[in-house]
Amino acid sequence: MLQEVGLGQKSLADYTHIAGRGLIERIRELAEPLQGKTVLHVSATAFGGGVSEILYTLVPLMRDVGIDAHWQVILGQEEFFNVTKLMHNSLQGDEQEISDGQWEVFEAYNAMNAQDLEGEWDAIVVHDPQPAGLKQNAPQRARHWIWRCHIDLSAPNPSTLARMRPLLTEYDATVWHLEQYVPAGLDGGIRKICPPAIDPLSPKNMALSPEDAAFVCEQFGIDTDRPLICQVSRFDPWKDPIGVIEAYRIVTERVPDAQLALVGSMATDDPEGWEFFHQTFRAADGDPDIKILNNLNNVGAIEVNAFQSQADVMIQKSIREGFGLTVTEALWKGRPTIGGDVGGIPLQITDGVSGYLVSTPEETADRTTEILEDPELAKRLGRAGKEHSREHFLTPRLLRDWLDLLTELDR
Ligand code: UDP
């Protein structure tokens, strides 16, 4: 058997006051004819990354509404994950080719995991490319097969996609974050657009009192009586932390007491990440009002929550972005948020209404200054952003979309 992921219990009723009674009732209605259906989610790992973050909430909520939902992870070793990392990059446009030998590794691990797949399921949901070969190797295991794509396939390396396509077209349905992420030739079958969502009751997103948020930020040397600008993201060139530092410097010409916090997690085994971290550090040039923090400073979910709740302006100045969960998290905390005009960010921010969209450090600085100098504007943007995230990007909406799809497959 594939390895089952142990899950806690969650109750949909706890979300009623946040997501609204109408949506919760709709979910119960949809769940009624689906009682007892068996649904298996399969992913590559149970730790780190957006997929596991989503499944830790989605699967318990599916169970709570009467679906016999499970989550299992495939078995892989370094040689397999090296190949799937290449595939991941290449499906998002990297030019490096995957060799025949590497494809064989991919296929061998998929065949082996398919053998370990047990049971007869009403639906199996395969997440991302790593386990995409399961259906081909064990089609009899489920009545419906769904491939859930969490990455942007709009401009893939053509040869990688060509090789993946026959595996993917076997699925009865595919699910995507955004319409523009669906590549040509994968638009057959049932196709559902279903952006990700955050769990408003998780430690990262639950309500923190202003006092608690301030207390946590003070532990990291933030002066909570002065304005705080913050970006939470990996130290990666596409997230442009150096552009954020440039923007911050312009802001301080008008708002001299502003502070900047760059909060980013680091993988200990990612040398490129460290190189870029050091570049960012050098760009800060010893400025004591720029705090650069990472998970090695004990920045976990609660700390991310505190920074996002405390900041006067949240920034996500990405140059390229899949969806941008950090934007959802910032909006949900009612903070005025400025995001790069790329990927999933415009879906979350309507420029001038629920935040601002920007493309350059100068624009970022202008918008930040505007917000810092106008508390009424800050409040208005923050509230609009929060309501937008409430309506579209919380887990109950995601659960409803899954129930919709399961219903559609049964028709
Ligand atoms: N994150 C975190 N600690 C950090 C930096 C990021 O927990 O120091 C989380 C962040 O809160 C979000 C996720 O990592 O939940 C990043 O998702 P996003 O879609 O924004 O970007 P990705 O890293 O997947 O490109």
Coordinates of C-alpha atoms and ligand atoms in Angstrom, one line a residue:
M1 CA 0.0 0.0 0.0
L2 CA 1.1 3.6 -0.6
Q3 CA 1.9 5.5 2.6
E4 CA -1.2 7.0 4.2
V5 CA -0.9 10.5 5.6
G6 CA -2.3 10.8 9.1
L7 CA -4.7 13.7 9.4
G8 CA -6.4 15.5 12.2
Q9 CA -10.1 16.2 12.4
K10 CA -11.8 19.3 11.1
S11 CA -15.3 20.4 11.2
L12 CA -17.0 22.4 8.4
A13 CA -19.4 23.9 11.0
D14 CA -16.4 25.8 12.5
Y15 CA -16.1 27.7 9.2
T16 CA -19.7 29.0 9.1
H17 CA -19.0 32.4 10.7
I18 CA -16.1 33.0 8.3
A19 CA -17.3 31.6 5.0
G20 CA -21.0 32.4 5.4
R21 CA -24.0 30.2 6.0
G22 CA -25.0 30.2 2.3
L23 CA -21.8 28.5 1.2
I24 CA -21.8 26.0 4.0
E25 CA -25.4 25.0 3.2
R26 CA -24.6 24.6 -0.5
I27 CA -21.7 22.3 0.5
R28 CA -24.0 20.1 2.5
E29 CA -26.5 19.9 -0.3
L30 CA -23.8 18.9 -2.8
A31 CA -22.4 16.4 -0.3
E32 CA -25.7 14.6 0.3
P33 CA -25.7 12.4 -2.8
L34 CA -22.0 11.8 -2.4
Q35 CA -22.2 10.2 1.0
G36 CA -19.7 7.3 1.4
K37 CA -17.9 7.8 -1.9
T38 CA -14.3 6.8 -1.7
V39 CA -11.8 9.4 -2.9
L40 CA -8.1 9.0 -2.8
H41 CA -5.7 12.0 -3.1
V42 CA -2.2 11.0 -4.2
S43 CA 0.8 13.4 -4.0
A44 CA 4.5 13.2 -4.0
T45 CA 5.1 14.4 -0.4
A46 CA 3.2 15.3 2.8
F47 CA 5.6 18.1 3.8
G48 CA 6.3 21.6 2.4
G49 CA 4.8 23.3 -0.5
G50 CA 1.3 24.4 -1.4
V51 CA -0.1 20.9 -2.2
S52 CA 0.4 19.5 1.3
E53 CA -0.8 22.8 2.8
I54 CA -4.1 22.5 0.9
L55 CA -4.6 18.7 1.5
Y56 CA -4.1 18.9 5.3
T57 CA -7.3 21.0 5.4
L58 CA -9.2 19.8 2.3
V59 CA -9.1 16.0 3.1
P60 CA -10.4 16.3 6.7
L61 CA -13.2 18.6 5.5
M62 CA -14.2 16.2 2.8
R63 CA -14.4 13.5 5.5
D64 CA -16.5 15.8 7.7
V65 CA -19.1 16.2 5.0
G66 CA -19.4 12.4 4.5
I67 CA -16.9 11.4 1.9
D68 CA -14.5 8.6 2.7
A69 CA -11.5 10.7 1.7
H70 CA -7.9 9.5 2.0
W71 CA -4.4 10.9 1.2
Q72 CA -1.5 8.8 0.3
V73 CA 2.0 9.7 -0.9
I74 CA 4.1 7.9 -3.4
L75 CA 7.5 6.4 -2.6
G76 CA 10.5 7.9 -4.3
Q77 CA 14.2 8.2 -3.8
E78 CA 16.7 10.9 -4.7
E79 CA 17.1 9.7 -8.3
F80 CA 13.3 10.0 -8.9
F81 CA 13.0 13.4 -7.2
N82 CA 16.0 14.8 -9.1
V83 CA 14.1 13.9 -12.3
T84 CA 10.8 15.3 -11.2
K85 CA 12.4 18.5 -10.1
L86 CA 13.8 18.8 -13.7
M87 CA 10.3 18.0 -15.0
H88 CA 8.7 20.6 -12.8
N89 CA 11.1 23.3 -14.0
S90 CA 10.9 22.2 -17.6
L91 CA 7.1 22.1 -17.6
Q92 CA 7.2 25.7 -16.5
G93 CA 9.5 26.7 -19.4
D94 CA 13.0 25.7 -18.5
E95 CA 15.0 24.7 -21.6
Q96 CA 16.9 21.8 -20.2
E97 CA 15.9 18.5 -21.8
I98 CA 15.1 15.4 -19.9
S99 CA 17.1 12.5 -21.2
D100 CA 15.7 9.0 -22.1
G101 CA 17.4 7.6 -19.0
Q102 CA 15.7 10.1 -16.8
W103 CA 12.3 9.4 -18.3
E104 CA 12.9 5.7 -17.6
V105 CA 13.5 6.6 -13.9
F106 CA 10.2 8.5 -13.9
E107 CA 8.3 5.6 -15.5
A108 CA 9.9 3.0 -13.3
Y109 CA 8.9 4.8 -10.1
N110 CA 5.4 5.4 -11.4
A111 CA 5.0 1.7 -12.4
M112 CA 6.3 0.6 -9.0
N113 CA 4.0 2.9 -7.1
A114 CA 1.0 1.9 -9.2
Q115 CA 1.7 -1.7 -8.0
D116 CA 1.4 -0.5 -4.5
L117 CA -1.8 1.3 -5.1
E118 CA -4.6 -0.7 -3.4
G119 CA -8.4 -0.6 -3.3
E120 CA -11.1 0.3 -5.7
W121 CA -11.9 4.0 -5.4
D122 CA -14.8 6.1 -6.8
A123 CA -12.2 8.7 -7.6
I124 CA -8.4 9.1 -7.5
V125 CA -7.0 12.6 -7.6
V126 CA -3.4 12.7 -8.7
H127 CA -1.6 15.9 -7.7
D128 CA 1.1 17.4 -10.0
P129 CA 3.4 15.6 -12.4
Q130 CA 5.4 13.3 -10.1
P131 CA 2.7 10.6 -9.8
A132 CA 1.0 11.4 -13.2
G133 CA 1.8 7.9 -14.6
L134 CA -0.3 6.1 -12.0
K135 CA -3.4 6.0 -14.1
Q136 CA -1.7 4.4 -17.1
N137 CA -0.3 1.7 -14.8
A138 CA -3.3 0.9 -12.7
P139 CA -6.5 2.2 -14.5
Q140 CA -8.7 -0.4 -12.8
R141 CA -8.1 1.2 -9.3
A142 CA -10.7 4.0 -9.8
R143 CA -13.9 4.7 -11.6
H144 CA -12.8 8.3 -12.2
W145 CA -9.3 9.6 -12.5
I146 CA -8.6 13.3 -12.0
W147 CA -5.3 15.1 -12.5
R148 CA -4.9 18.2 -10.3
C149 CA -2.2 20.6 -11.7
H150 CA -0.7 23.1 -9.3
I151 CA 1.8 24.6 -11.7
D152 CA 1.7 26.9 -14.7
L153 CA 1.8 24.9 -17.9
S154 CA 1.2 27.9 -20.2
A155 CA 4.7 28.0 -21.7
P156 CA 6.2 24.6 -21.2
N157 CA 9.3 23.1 -22.7
P158 CA 7.5 21.5 -25.7
S159 CA 9.4 18.2 -25.6
T160 CA 8.6 17.6 -22.0
L161 CA 5.0 18.3 -22.4
A162 CA 4.8 16.2 -25.6
R163 CA 6.1 13.3 -23.5
M164 CA 3.7 13.9 -20.6
R165 CA 0.6 14.5 -22.8
P166 CA -0.3 10.9 -23.4
L167 CA -0.3 10.3 -19.7
L168 CA -2.4 13.3 -18.9
T169 CA -5.0 12.9 -21.7
E170 CA -5.9 9.5 -20.1
Y171 CA -7.5 11.3 -17.2
D172 CA -11.3 11.9 -17.1
A173 CA -10.9 15.4 -15.7
T174 CA -8.1 17.9 -15.1
V175 CA -8.1 20.7 -12.6
W176 CA -6.1 24.0 -12.9
H177 CA -5.5 27.2 -11.0
L178 CA -6.1 29.5 -13.9
E179 CA -7.5 29.2 -17.4
Q180 CA -4.2 30.5 -18.9
Y181 CA -2.2 27.7 -17.3
V182 CA -3.9 25.0 -19.5
P183 CA -1.6 24.2 -22.4
A184 CA -2.9 23.4 -25.9
G185 CA -3.8 19.8 -26.4
L186 CA -4.9 19.3 -22.8
D187 CA -8.3 20.8 -23.1
G188 CA -10.2 17.6 -23.7
G189 CA -12.3 15.8 -21.1
I190 CA -13.7 17.7 -18.2
R191 CA -11.6 20.7 -17.3
K192 CA -12.2 22.7 -14.2
I193 CA -10.6 26.0 -13.2
C194 CA -10.2 26.0 -9.5
P195 CA -7.8 28.4 -7.8
P196 CA -6.2 27.3 -4.5
A197 CA -7.3 28.5 -1.1
I198 CA -6.1 29.1 2.4
D199 CA -7.4 27.7 5.7
P200 CA -8.6 30.7 7.7
L201 CA -8.4 28.6 10.9
S202 CA -4.8 27.4 10.5
P203 CA -2.1 28.9 12.7
K204 CA -0.8 30.9 9.7
N205 CA -4.2 32.5 9.0
M206 CA -6.2 32.5 12.2
A207 CA -7.0 35.8 13.8
L208 CA -4.2 37.1 16.0
S209 CA -4.9 40.1 18.3
P210 CA -2.9 43.2 17.4
E211 CA -1.1 42.9 20.8
D212 CA 0.0 39.3 20.1
A213 CA 1.1 40.2 16.6
A214 CA 3.1 43.2 17.9
F215 CA 4.6 41.1 20.6
V216 CA 5.9 38.5 18.1
C217 CA 7.3 41.2 15.8
E218 CA 9.1 42.9 18.6
Q219 CA 11.0 39.7 19.3
F220 CA 12.6 40.2 15.9
G221 CA 13.6 43.8 16.6
I222 CA 10.7 45.5 14.9
D223 CA 9.7 48.8 16.4
T224 CA 5.9 48.4 16.4
D225 CA 5.3 52.2 16.9
R226 CA 6.8 52.8 13.4
P227 CA 5.5 51.9 10.0
L228 CA 6.3 48.4 8.8
I229 CA 6.5 47.2 5.2
C230 CA 6.8 43.5 4.7
Q231 CA 7.2 40.8 2.0
V232 CA 7.0 37.1 2.9
S233 CA 8.4 34.8 0.3
R234 CA 11.2 32.5 -0.6
F235 CA 14.6 34.1 -1.5
D236 CA 14.2 33.7 -5.2
P237 CA 14.9 36.1 -8.0
W238 CA 11.2 35.8 -9.3
K239 CA 10.0 37.2 -5.9
D240 CA 12.3 40.2 -6.4
P241 CA 13.2 41.0 -2.8
I242 CA 16.0 43.3 -4.1
G243 CA 13.3 45.3 -6.0
V244 CA 11.5 45.6 -2.6
I245 CA 14.6 47.0 -1.0
E246 CA 14.9 49.5 -3.8
A247 CA 11.3 50.5 -3.3
Y248 CA 11.8 50.8 0.4
R249 CA 14.7 53.2 0.0
I250 CA 12.6 55.5 -2.2
V251 CA 9.8 55.3 0.4
T252 CA 12.1 56.4 3.2
E253 CA 12.8 59.7 1.4
R254 CA 9.2 60.6 2.2
V255 CA 8.6 58.4 5.3
P256 CA 11.9 58.3 7.0
D257 CA 10.9 56.1 10.0
A258 CA 9.5 53.2 7.8
Q259 CA 11.0 49.7 8.4
L260 CA 11.2 46.8 6.1
A261 CA 10.9 43.1 6.9
L262 CA 11.8 40.4 4.3
V263 CA 10.6 37.1 5.7
G264 CA 11.6 34.1 3.6
S265 CA 12.0 30.4 4.2
M266 CA 15.2 28.6 3.1
A267 CA 15.7 25.0 2.1
T268 CA 18.9 23.9 3.8
D269 CA 19.8 21.9 0.7
D270 CA 19.3 24.6 -1.9
P271 CA 22.6 26.3 -2.7
E272 CA 21.1 28.7 -5.3
G273 CA 18.6 29.8 -2.6
W274 CA 21.5 30.7 -0.3
E275 CA 23.4 32.5 -2.9
F276 CA 20.4 34.7 -3.6
F277 CA 19.8 35.2 0.1
H278 CA 23.3 36.6 0.4
Q279 CA 22.8 38.9 -2.5
T280 CA 19.6 40.2 -0.9
F281 CA 21.6 40.6 2.4
R282 CA 24.3 42.6 0.6
A283 CA 21.6 44.8 -1.1
A284 CA 20.3 45.7 2.4
D285 CA 23.8 47.1 3.1
G286 CA 23.7 46.8 6.8
D287 CA 20.6 49.1 7.2
P288 CA 19.3 48.3 10.7
D289 CA 15.8 49.1 9.6
I290 CA 15.8 46.3 7.1
K291 CA 15.2 43.0 8.8
I292 CA 15.9 39.9 6.8
L293 CA 14.6 36.8 8.5
N294 CA 14.2 33.2 7.6
N295 CA 13.0 29.9 9.0
L296 CA 16.4 29.3 10.6
N297 CA 15.6 32.3 12.8
N298 CA 12.6 30.3 14.0
V299 CA 10.1 32.0 11.7
G300 CA 7.2 29.5 11.5
A301 CA 3.5 29.8 10.7
I302 CA 2.7 32.0 13.7
E303 CA 5.5 34.4 13.0
V304 CA 4.5 34.7 9.4
N305 CA 1.0 35.4 10.6
A306 CA 2.2 38.0 13.0
F307 CA 4.2 39.9 10.4
Q308 CA 1.3 39.7 7.9
S309 CA -1.1 41.0 10.6
Q310 CA 1.2 43.7 11.8
A311 CA 2.5 45.2 8.6
D312 CA 1.1 48.6 7.4
V313 CA 1.7 47.5 3.8
M314 CA 2.2 44.0 2.6
I315 CA 4.1 43.6 -0.7
Q316 CA 4.5 40.6 -3.1
K317 CA 6.5 42.2 -5.8
S318 CA 6.8 39.0 -7.9
I319 CA 8.1 39.2 -11.5
R320 CA 6.6 35.8 -12.1
E321 CA 4.1 34.0 -9.9
G322 CA 2.1 30.8 -9.9
F323 CA -0.8 31.9 -7.8
G324 CA 0.7 33.7 -4.9
L325 CA -0.7 32.3 -1.7
T326 CA 1.2 35.0 0.3
V327 CA -1.1 37.5 -1.4
T328 CA -4.2 35.6 -0.3
E329 CA -2.7 35.4 3.2
A330 CA -2.0 39.1 3.3
L331 CA -5.5 40.1 1.9
W332 CA -7.2 37.8 4.4
K333 CA -5.5 39.7 7.2
G334 CA -7.1 42.9 5.9
R335 CA -3.7 44.5 5.1
P336 CA -3.4 46.8 2.2
T337 CA -1.5 44.7 -0.3
I338 CA 0.7 45.6 -3.3
G339 CA 1.5 42.8 -5.7
G340 CA 3.3 42.3 -9.0
D341 CA 1.0 42.3 -12.0
V342 CA 1.7 38.7 -12.9
G343 CA 0.4 35.1 -12.7
G344 CA -2.4 34.7 -10.2
I345 CA -1.9 38.0 -8.5
P346 CA -4.4 40.0 -10.7
L347 CA -7.0 37.5 -9.9
Q348 CA -6.6 38.4 -6.3
I349 CA -6.0 42.1 -6.5
T350 CA -8.2 44.6 -8.5
D351 CA -5.9 47.6 -8.9
G352 CA -7.0 50.5 -6.8
V353 CA -9.9 48.6 -5.3
S354 CA -8.6 45.7 -3.3
G355 CA -4.9 46.6 -3.4
Y356 CA -2.5 47.8 -6.0
L357 CA -0.8 46.1 -8.9
V358 CA 2.7 47.2 -9.8
S359 CA 5.6 46.4 -12.2
T360 CA 8.6 48.4 -11.0
P361 CA 10.3 49.4 -7.7
E362 CA 9.3 53.1 -8.4
E363 CA 5.6 52.2 -8.7
T364 CA 5.9 50.0 -5.6
A365 CA 7.4 52.9 -3.7
D366 CA 4.7 55.4 -4.9
R367 CA 1.9 53.1 -3.9
T368 CA 3.5 52.2 -0.6
T369 CA 3.9 55.9 0.3
E370 CA 0.4 56.7 -0.7
I371 CA -0.9 54.0 1.6
L372 CA 1.3 55.0 4.5
E373 CA 0.3 58.6 4.2
D374 CA -3.5 57.9 4.0
P375 CA -4.9 55.7 6.7
E376 CA -8.4 55.9 5.2
L377 CA -7.2 54.6 1.9
A378 CA -5.3 51.8 3.8
K379 CA -8.4 50.8 5.6
R380 CA -10.6 50.8 2.4
L381 CA -8.1 48.7 0.4
G382 CA -7.6 46.3 3.3
R383 CA -11.3 45.7 3.8
A384 CA -12.0 45.2 0.1
G385 CA -9.1 42.8 -0.1
K386 CA -10.3 40.8 2.8
E387 CA -13.8 40.5 1.4
H388 CA -12.5 39.4 -1.9
S389 CA -10.3 36.7 -0.3
R390 CA -13.2 35.6 1.9
E391 CA -15.5 35.1 -1.1
H392 CA -13.0 33.4 -3.4
F393 CA -10.0 32.0 -1.7
L394 CA -10.9 30.2 1.5
T395 CA -11.0 26.4 1.8
P396 CA -14.8 26.0 2.0
R397 CA -15.0 27.4 -1.6
L398 CA -12.4 24.9 -2.7
L399 CA -14.3 22.1 -1.0
R400 CA -17.5 23.2 -2.9
D401 CA -15.6 23.1 -6.2
W402 CA -14.4 19.6 -5.5
L403 CA -17.9 18.4 -4.7
D404 CA -19.1 20.1 -7.9
L405 CA -16.6 18.1 -9.9
L406 CA -17.4 14.8 -8.2
T407 CA -21.0 15.4 -8.9
E408 CA -20.3 16.2 -12.6
L409 CA -18.2 13.0 -13.0
D410 CA -21.1 10.9 -11.7
R411 CA -23.6 12.3 -14.1
Ligands
UDP1 N1 6.1 30.9 3.6 C1 6.4 30.6 4.9 N2 7.5 31.0 5.4 C2 8.4 31.8 4.8 C3 8.1 32.1 3.4 C4 6.9 31.6 2.9 O1 5.6 29.8 5.6 O2 9.4 32.3 5.4 C5 4.9 30.3 3.0 C6 3.9 31.4 2.7 O3 3.2 31.8 3.8 C7 3.0 30.7 1.6 C8 3.9 29.8 0.9 O4 5.1 29.7 1.8 O5 2.0 29.9 2.3 C9 4.4 30.3 -0.4 O6 3.4 30.2 -1.4 P1 3.3 31.1 -2.6 O7 2.2 30.6 -3.5 O8 3.2 32.5 -2.2 O9 4.7 31.0 -3.4 P2 5.6 29.7 -3.8 O10 6.7 29.7 -2.7 O11 4.8 28.5 -3.8 O12 6.2 30.2 -5.1

